[in-house]
Structure formats: C-alpha cells, structure tokens
XYZ file of C-alpha atoms in Angstrom:
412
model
C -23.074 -5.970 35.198
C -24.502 -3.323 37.136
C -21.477 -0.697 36.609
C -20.708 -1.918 32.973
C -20.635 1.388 32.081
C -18.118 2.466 34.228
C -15.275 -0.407 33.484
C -11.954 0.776 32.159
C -12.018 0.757 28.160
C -9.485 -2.064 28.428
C -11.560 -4.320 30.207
C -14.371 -3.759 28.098
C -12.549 -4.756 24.974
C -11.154 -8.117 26.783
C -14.934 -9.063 27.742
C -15.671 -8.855 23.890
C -13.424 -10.199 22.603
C -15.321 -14.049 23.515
C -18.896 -12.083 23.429
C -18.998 -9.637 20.487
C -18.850 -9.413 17.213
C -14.992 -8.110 16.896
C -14.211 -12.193 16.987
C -16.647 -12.942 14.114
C -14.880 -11.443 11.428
C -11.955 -14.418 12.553
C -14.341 -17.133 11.328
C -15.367 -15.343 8.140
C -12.526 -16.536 5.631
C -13.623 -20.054 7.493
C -16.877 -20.376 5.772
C -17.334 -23.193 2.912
C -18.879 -22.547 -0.427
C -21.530 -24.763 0.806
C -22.933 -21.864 3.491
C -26.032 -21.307 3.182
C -26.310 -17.889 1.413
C -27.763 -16.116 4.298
C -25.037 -16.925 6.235
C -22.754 -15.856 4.090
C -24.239 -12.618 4.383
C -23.817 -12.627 7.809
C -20.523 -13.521 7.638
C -19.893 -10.490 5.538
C -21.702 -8.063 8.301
C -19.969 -9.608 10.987
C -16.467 -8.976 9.059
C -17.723 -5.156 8.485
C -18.793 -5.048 12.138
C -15.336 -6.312 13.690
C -13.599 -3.010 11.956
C -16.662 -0.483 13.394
C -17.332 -1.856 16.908
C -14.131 -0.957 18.740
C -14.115 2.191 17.323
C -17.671 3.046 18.908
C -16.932 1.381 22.158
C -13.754 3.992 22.178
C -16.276 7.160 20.894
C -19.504 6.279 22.620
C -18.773 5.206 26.054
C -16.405 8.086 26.494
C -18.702 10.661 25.273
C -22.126 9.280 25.788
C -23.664 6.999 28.477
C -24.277 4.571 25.821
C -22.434 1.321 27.297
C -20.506 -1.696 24.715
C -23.332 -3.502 25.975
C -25.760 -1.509 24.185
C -23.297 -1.294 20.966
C -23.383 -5.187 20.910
C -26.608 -5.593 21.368
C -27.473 -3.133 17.973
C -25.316 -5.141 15.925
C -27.315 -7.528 16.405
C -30.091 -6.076 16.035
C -29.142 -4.754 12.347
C -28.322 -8.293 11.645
C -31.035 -10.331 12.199
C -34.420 -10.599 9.808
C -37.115 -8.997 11.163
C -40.189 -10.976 8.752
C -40.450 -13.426 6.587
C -44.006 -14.768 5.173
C -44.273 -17.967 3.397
C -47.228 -17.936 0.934
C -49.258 -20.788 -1.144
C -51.838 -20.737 -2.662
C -53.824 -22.635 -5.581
C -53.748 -21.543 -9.557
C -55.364 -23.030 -12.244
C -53.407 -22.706 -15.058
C -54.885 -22.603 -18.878
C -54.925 -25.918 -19.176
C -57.226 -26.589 -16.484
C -54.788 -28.374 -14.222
C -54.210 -26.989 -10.666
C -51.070 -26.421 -8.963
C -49.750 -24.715 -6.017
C -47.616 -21.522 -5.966
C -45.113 -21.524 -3.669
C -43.282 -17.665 -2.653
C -41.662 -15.552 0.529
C -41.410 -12.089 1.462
C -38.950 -11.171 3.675
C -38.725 -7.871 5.293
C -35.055 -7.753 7.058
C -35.281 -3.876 8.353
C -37.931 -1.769 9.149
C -35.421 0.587 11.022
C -36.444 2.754 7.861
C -39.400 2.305 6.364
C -40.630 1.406 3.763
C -38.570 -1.559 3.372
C -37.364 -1.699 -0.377
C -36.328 -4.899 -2.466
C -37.553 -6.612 -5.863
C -39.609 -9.583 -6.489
C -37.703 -12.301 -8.482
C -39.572 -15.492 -10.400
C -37.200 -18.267 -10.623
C -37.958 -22.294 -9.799
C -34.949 -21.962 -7.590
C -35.854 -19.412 -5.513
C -35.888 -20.685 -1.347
C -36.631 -19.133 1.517
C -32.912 -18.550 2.883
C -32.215 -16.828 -0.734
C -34.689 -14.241 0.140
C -33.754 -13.432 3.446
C -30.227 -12.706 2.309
C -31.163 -10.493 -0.595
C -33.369 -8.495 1.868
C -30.036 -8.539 4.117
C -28.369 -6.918 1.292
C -30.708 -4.463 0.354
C -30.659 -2.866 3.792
C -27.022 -2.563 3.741
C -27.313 -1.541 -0.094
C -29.860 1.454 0.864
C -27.374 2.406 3.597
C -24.389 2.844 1.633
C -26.131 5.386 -1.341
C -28.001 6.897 1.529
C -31.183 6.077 0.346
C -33.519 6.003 3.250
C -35.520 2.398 3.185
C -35.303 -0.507 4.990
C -34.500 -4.241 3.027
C -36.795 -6.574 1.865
C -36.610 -9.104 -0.931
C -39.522 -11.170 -2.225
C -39.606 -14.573 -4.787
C -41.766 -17.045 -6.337
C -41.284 -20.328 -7.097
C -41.711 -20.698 -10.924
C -40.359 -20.436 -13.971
C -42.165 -17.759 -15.823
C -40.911 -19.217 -19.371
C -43.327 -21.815 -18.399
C -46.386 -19.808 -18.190
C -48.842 -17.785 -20.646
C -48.892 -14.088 -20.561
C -52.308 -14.389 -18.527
C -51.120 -16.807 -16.638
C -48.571 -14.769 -15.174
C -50.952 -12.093 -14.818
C -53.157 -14.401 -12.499
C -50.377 -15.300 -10.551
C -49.011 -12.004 -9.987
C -52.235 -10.808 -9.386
C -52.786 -13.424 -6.262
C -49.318 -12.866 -5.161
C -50.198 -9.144 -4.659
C -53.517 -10.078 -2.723
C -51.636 -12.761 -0.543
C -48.949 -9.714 0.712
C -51.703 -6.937 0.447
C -53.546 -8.908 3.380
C -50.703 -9.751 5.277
C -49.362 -6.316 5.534
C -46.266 -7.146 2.888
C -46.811 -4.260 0.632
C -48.033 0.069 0.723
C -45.931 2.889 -0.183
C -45.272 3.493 3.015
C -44.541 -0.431 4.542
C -42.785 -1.895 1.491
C -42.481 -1.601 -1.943
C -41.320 -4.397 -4.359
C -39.584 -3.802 -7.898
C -38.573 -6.054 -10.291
C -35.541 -8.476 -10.225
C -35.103 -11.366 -12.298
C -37.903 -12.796 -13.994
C -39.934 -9.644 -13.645
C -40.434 -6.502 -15.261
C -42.261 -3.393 -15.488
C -45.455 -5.421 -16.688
C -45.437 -7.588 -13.570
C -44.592 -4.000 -11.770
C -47.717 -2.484 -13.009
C -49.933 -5.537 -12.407
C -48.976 -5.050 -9.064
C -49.933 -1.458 -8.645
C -53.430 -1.912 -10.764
C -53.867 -4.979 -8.213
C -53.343 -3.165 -5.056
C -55.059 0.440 -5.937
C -58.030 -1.369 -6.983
C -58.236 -3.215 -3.930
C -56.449 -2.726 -0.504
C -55.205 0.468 -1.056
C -58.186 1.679 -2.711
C -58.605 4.935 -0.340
C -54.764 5.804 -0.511
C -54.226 8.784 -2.864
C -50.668 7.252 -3.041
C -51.273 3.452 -4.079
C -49.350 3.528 -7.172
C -46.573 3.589 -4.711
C -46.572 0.483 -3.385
C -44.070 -0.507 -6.367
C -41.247 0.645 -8.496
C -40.204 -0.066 -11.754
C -43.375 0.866 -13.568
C -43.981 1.759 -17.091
C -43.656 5.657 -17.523
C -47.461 5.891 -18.733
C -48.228 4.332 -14.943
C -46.275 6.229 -13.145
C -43.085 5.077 -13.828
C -39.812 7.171 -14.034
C -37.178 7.559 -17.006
C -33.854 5.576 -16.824
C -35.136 2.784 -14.190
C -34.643 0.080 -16.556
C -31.296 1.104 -16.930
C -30.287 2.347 -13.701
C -28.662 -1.107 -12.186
C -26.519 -1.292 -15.035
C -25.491 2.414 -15.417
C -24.507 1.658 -11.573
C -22.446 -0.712 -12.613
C -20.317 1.509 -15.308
C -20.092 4.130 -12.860
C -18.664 2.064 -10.350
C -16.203 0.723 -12.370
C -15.613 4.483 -14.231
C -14.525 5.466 -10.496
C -11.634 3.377 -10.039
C -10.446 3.211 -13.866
C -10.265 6.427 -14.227
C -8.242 6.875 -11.284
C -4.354 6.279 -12.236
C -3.013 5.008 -8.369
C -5.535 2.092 -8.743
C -4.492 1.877 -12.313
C -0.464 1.508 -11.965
C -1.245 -1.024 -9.114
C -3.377 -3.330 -11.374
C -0.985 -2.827 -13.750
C -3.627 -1.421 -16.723
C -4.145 1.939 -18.531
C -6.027 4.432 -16.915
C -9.392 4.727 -19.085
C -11.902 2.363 -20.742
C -10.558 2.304 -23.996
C -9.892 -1.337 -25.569
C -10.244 -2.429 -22.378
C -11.498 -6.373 -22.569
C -14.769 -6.827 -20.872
C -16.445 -10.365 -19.992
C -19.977 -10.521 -18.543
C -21.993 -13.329 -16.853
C -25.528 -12.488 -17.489
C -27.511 -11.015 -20.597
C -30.240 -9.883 -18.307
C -31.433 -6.151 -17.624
C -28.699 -5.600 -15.431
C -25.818 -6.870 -17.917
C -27.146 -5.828 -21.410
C -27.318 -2.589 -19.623
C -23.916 -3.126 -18.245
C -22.391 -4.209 -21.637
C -24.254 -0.725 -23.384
C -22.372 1.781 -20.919
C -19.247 0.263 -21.539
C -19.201 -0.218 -24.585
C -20.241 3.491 -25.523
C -17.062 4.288 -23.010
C -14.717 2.648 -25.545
C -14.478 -0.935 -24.061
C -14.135 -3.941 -26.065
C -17.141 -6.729 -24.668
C -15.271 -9.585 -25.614
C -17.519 -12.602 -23.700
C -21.091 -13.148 -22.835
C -21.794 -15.931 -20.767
C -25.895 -17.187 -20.646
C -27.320 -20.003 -18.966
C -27.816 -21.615 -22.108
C -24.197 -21.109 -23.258
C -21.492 -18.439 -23.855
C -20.084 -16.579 -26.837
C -17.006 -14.629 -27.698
C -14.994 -12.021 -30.143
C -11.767 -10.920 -29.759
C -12.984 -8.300 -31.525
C -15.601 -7.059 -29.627
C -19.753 -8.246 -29.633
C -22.147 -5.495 -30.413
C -24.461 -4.487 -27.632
C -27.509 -3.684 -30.159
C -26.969 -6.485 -32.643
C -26.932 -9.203 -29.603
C -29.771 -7.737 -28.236
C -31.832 -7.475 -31.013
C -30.810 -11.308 -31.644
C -31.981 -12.384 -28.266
C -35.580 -10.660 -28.882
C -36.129 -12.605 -32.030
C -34.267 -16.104 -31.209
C -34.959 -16.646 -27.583
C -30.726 -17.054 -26.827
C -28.016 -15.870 -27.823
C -26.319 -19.399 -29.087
C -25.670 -18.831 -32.479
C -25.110 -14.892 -32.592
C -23.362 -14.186 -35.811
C -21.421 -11.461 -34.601
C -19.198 -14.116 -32.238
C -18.643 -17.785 -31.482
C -20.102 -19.915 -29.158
C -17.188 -20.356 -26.430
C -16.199 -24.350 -25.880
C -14.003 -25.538 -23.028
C -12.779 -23.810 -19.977
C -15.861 -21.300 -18.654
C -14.739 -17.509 -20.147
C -15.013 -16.468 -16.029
C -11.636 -17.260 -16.215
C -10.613 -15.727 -19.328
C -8.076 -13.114 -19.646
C -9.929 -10.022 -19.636
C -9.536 -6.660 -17.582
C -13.099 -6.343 -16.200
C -15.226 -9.239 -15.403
C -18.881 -8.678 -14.549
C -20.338 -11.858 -13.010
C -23.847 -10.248 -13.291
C -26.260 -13.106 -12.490
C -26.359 -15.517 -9.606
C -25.502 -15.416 -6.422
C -22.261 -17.764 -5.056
C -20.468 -17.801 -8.795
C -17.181 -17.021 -7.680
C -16.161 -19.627 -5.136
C -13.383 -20.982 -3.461
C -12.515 -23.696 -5.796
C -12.098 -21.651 -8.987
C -11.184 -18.094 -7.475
C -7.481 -18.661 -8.207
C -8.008 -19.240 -11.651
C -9.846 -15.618 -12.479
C -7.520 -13.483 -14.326
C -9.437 -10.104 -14.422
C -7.797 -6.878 -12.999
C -11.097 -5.801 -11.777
C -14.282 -7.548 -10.721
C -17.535 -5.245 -10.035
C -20.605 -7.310 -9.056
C -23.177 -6.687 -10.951
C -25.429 -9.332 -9.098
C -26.113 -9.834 -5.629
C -23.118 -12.194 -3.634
C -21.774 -13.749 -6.803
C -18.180 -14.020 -4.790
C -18.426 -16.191 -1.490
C -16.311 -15.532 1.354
C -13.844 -17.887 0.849
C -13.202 -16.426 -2.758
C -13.579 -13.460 -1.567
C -10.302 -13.586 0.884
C -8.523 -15.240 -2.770
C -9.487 -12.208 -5.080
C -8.337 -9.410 -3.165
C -5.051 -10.435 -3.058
C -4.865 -10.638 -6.634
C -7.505 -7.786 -8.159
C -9.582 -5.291 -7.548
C -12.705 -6.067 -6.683
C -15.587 -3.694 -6.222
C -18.644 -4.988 -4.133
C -22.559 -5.373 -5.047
C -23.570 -3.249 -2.562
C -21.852 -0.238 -4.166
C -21.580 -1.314 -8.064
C -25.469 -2.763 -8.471
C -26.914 -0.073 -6.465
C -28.228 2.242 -9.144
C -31.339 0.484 -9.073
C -32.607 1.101 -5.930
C -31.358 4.592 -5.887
C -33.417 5.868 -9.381
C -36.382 3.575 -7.546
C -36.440 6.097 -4.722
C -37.508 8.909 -6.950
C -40.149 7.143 -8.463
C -41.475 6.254 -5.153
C -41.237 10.300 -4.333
C-alpha cells in the first residue's frame, strides 16, 4: 500500500468499492424498522457519504497528496461517537423514598467545539437514543453552518412524576455529575432544552454550574442555552425550532416547479395542515402556519388526537392545554376515532415528536404532498425510500434546525 497514492483513479475506485463507504449506501433501503436508531443514523450518513466520496477521491488525489485512503478513513471518523458517559446516582424524593437516576451524555464531535445538543427527560430515553441525536446534531450544525460539534444528553424519568423541587434536585445533581466529568462549559459543551425541559431546567443549570465548577469563568452562564431572557437568555429561542420549521416548508411552497409537481397551489393559503406533537416545537409550528393562511386541521397527542375541517385555533388550544393538562376534549374540534390522522388527507404533515414514526409498514398509506420533520428521525429508512417516491419530503436536519441556530447567538 506503499504507492496508494500513485494508483490510477480507476483502480482506486475498484478497491472501494468492497472497502469504502460508496457500497454502504446499497444496504441502506435494507434496514428494518426494528434498527436500532443509531444505526439508522448511520445508515443515513453512509447513504450521504456514497454520493460525496467519489467525488473527493476524483478532486483530492488529483490536486492534493491527500490519498482515498485518507478520504475513507475521515468518513469514518465523522461517523463514529466520540463520548458517551453513563451517570447514576441516588435522589431522595419528597416522600422520603430513594431511588436511582439513571442519564447519558453523549458527545459525538468535538471536531468543533463546543459540542451543542439538548437535554431531554423522558422514562424512555436509552443510551443508543442519545448517541443518535448527538449524531444528528453534528450533521444539523453542519448544514446551517453553525460552528459546534453534536452532543445530546437524557434522563431517565418522567418529569410529570416529580414536584417542582424535585426536579430542581435532580437537575441540579445532573449538572454536578457532567460538571465533574468534563460534560459541560461554554467552551466544551453546552446543553439546551428538548423534550421534557425548558428554560427553568436551562437556568437551573447555569445557577448550578456558575456557582460551582465554573465559578472563576467570567463566561459560565454559557455553559447552556435556552435561558430565560432575565438570565441571559435571548428573544425568539422558544420559538426558533418551530419558526424553522415554517420556513422550511415556506421555501418549497412558495416555489411553483415544486408546486405543479406535487400537484398543489403555490402558497399557504387553505392549505390542510396535520401535526404530531403539541410540544414547543409543534404549537410553535402550528402558530407560523397558521398566521401564513393555513388551515391546522389535526393535532395528534400522546394522549389522543383531535380534528376540524375547519381549522383548530393555535391560541384557543393552547390556552386549553395550560388549564386542562391535554387537549382531549378541546371544544374548538373533535377527538379523532379510527384510522391515526398521520394518514389523513392533508397537504403538509408535521410528524413533530418521536423519533421512528414513519415506518415501513404504514409509509404507503401517508397521503400528504409534503412532509417536513419537525422532530428528530421520525421517518426510518425503509419509509424513507417509500415517501420520496410519492411526496416531498423535507429532512430534520434542515426543517428543525432553527433551534440550534438562534442557540448560537445566545451562546455569543
């Protein structure tokens, strides 16, 4: 392998083809709903890298002295996880019971630091969730151009279960537990919230780590994003994942090419919306598009869905959900029975909640023109390959990425 370097461009490309990455992308519409999501991730780099790698092998070994071995071998390096930390430790809740906490950080890039990615609560939060967030959020920073590495953090309750102070205590030791292990600082990596968390949990965070590790660091308050405004905090954060969203969508449906071939209207008005989610990212969602002329036909919650034909007003649900805990029982719409609204008739459909919602086994029965992913990997490879042949769809790591981009001037 001595004169690598030197072999005919041809010959190079046969040697990968059993070696690199350009054969991945084969196996990628191969994968089962039942990867594991981190894999799935992969799966998705490896596709992205099979339509890249050639085309450096054929720029950099001509111009440079940069050899296909070298090109490989930083594909995988981009890949793989660089950290993860698994963390217990004991809490005594209000009760006076004890119980152990169970979370991960994972830190999948420090090719640009600090690494960037939120903190979720959720009792199904794993270890190989993490890691693939934290895969996405380095590919997410790369494509705004927003200059931090990938990280993802969760723990392993559900925070409907706890007291206000009992949360505090937890997030409190969380922020100790990463503090000593080098898992948080403005300038190593900075959490924000995700689901389950907020900008209280945020600024528990930052009190927790000024007042202790970074005590001598004129820039502790930092170390987090997605503050309250009176603690540093910045205008429009809470927002910002769901404006994302509308934007990315106000890109394509505005354009009339991608318009004619989805067979719609260029424009958002009375066009049928259905979202998964009634979280900060799809109340937010449902607001933008709403004030854009679009008619939010279906909500679907954990708990249960609702629609209108009509239309479901963003502030009226909202202001439901604060006092009533749900939105079951909304009187501006129905609760939906039968067949999930996912596969409703709609234009846009914004599965803005879980990850792997989209799957091989009901794909073919979505009848949206466009899907923008307002959560992280709600479509799974195997849907994935179903979807495009049949709509538009416009991936997380563009459409949700308004978060992390008004996150990087707070952190400034």
């Amino acid at each position: 392998f001595a004169n690598y370097c030197m072999m005919p461009l041809p010959t190079i490309r046969k040697f990968l083809q059993n070696r690199s990455l350009l054969n991945m992308g084969r196996h990628f519409s191969a994968m089962s709903d039942e990867t594991p999501f981190f894999k799935m991730v992969e799966g998705f780099f490896d596709k992205a890298a099979s339509h890249v790698e050639q085309k450096l092998i054929s720029e950099l070994t001509i111009k440079s002295d940069i050899t296909a071995k070298q090109i490989h071998g930083i594909m995988k390096m981009i890949k793989a996880c660089n950290h993860v930390i698994h963390i217990q430790f004991p809490f005594r809740n209000d009760h006076g019971d004890f119980e152990i906490i169970e979370g991960w950080r994972a830190q999948h890039s420090l090719h640009r630091l600090p690494c960037k990615g939120g903190i979720r609560y959720s009792p199904h939060v794993h270890k190989d969730e993490v890691k693939a967030l934290s895969a996405l959020m380095t590919y997410k920073n790369a494509v705004v151009d927003v200059p931090f590495g990938g990280a993802k953090a969760g723990l392993k309750i559900d925070p409907k279960r706890y007291s206000v102070p009992e949360l505090e205590r937890i997030t409190r030791r969380f922020t100790i537990e990463l503090a000593k292990k080098g898992f948080i600082g403005p300038g190593l990596d900075v959490p924000a919230p995700d689901m389950g968390t907020g900008e209280r949990e945020m600024a528990w965070i930052a009190d927790t780590y000024a007042y202790t590790t970074g005590h001598n660091d004129i820039h502790a308050k930092g170390c987090v994003t997605g503050k309250p405004i009176s603690q540093g905090g910045i205008h429009g954060r809470i927002s910002a994942t769901g404006r994302g969203v509308f934007h990315a969508v106000e890109n394509f449906i505005n354009e009339p090419h991608y318009c004619s071939t989805l067979g719609i209207e260029p424009g958002f008005k009375d066009k049928t919306v259905i979202i998964q989610g009634f979280g900060n990212v799809g109340l937010h969602t449902m607001r933008y598009l709403h004030r854009a002329g679009a008619r939010v036909i279906g909500i679907l919650e954990k708990d249960g869905s609702i629609f209108n034909e009509q239309g479901i007003d963003p502030r009226g649900l909202e202001d439901f959900l604060i006092e009533h805990g749900t939105i079951i029982g909304f009187p501006g719409a129905k609760v939906h029975k039968g067949e999930s609204l996912l596969f409703h008739e709609c234009d846009i459909l914004a599965p803005a909640a879980m990850e792997k919602q989209l799957i091989a086994t009901n794909a073919s029965q979505v009848k949206a023109k466009i899907i923008v992913e307002g959560a992280n990997g709600p479509t799974t490879p195997a849907a994935d390959e179903i979807l495009r042949q049949k709509c538009l769809v416009i991936p997380d790591l563009y459409a949700n990425a308004g978060g992390v981009t008004v996150s990087y001037f707070e952190w400034l």
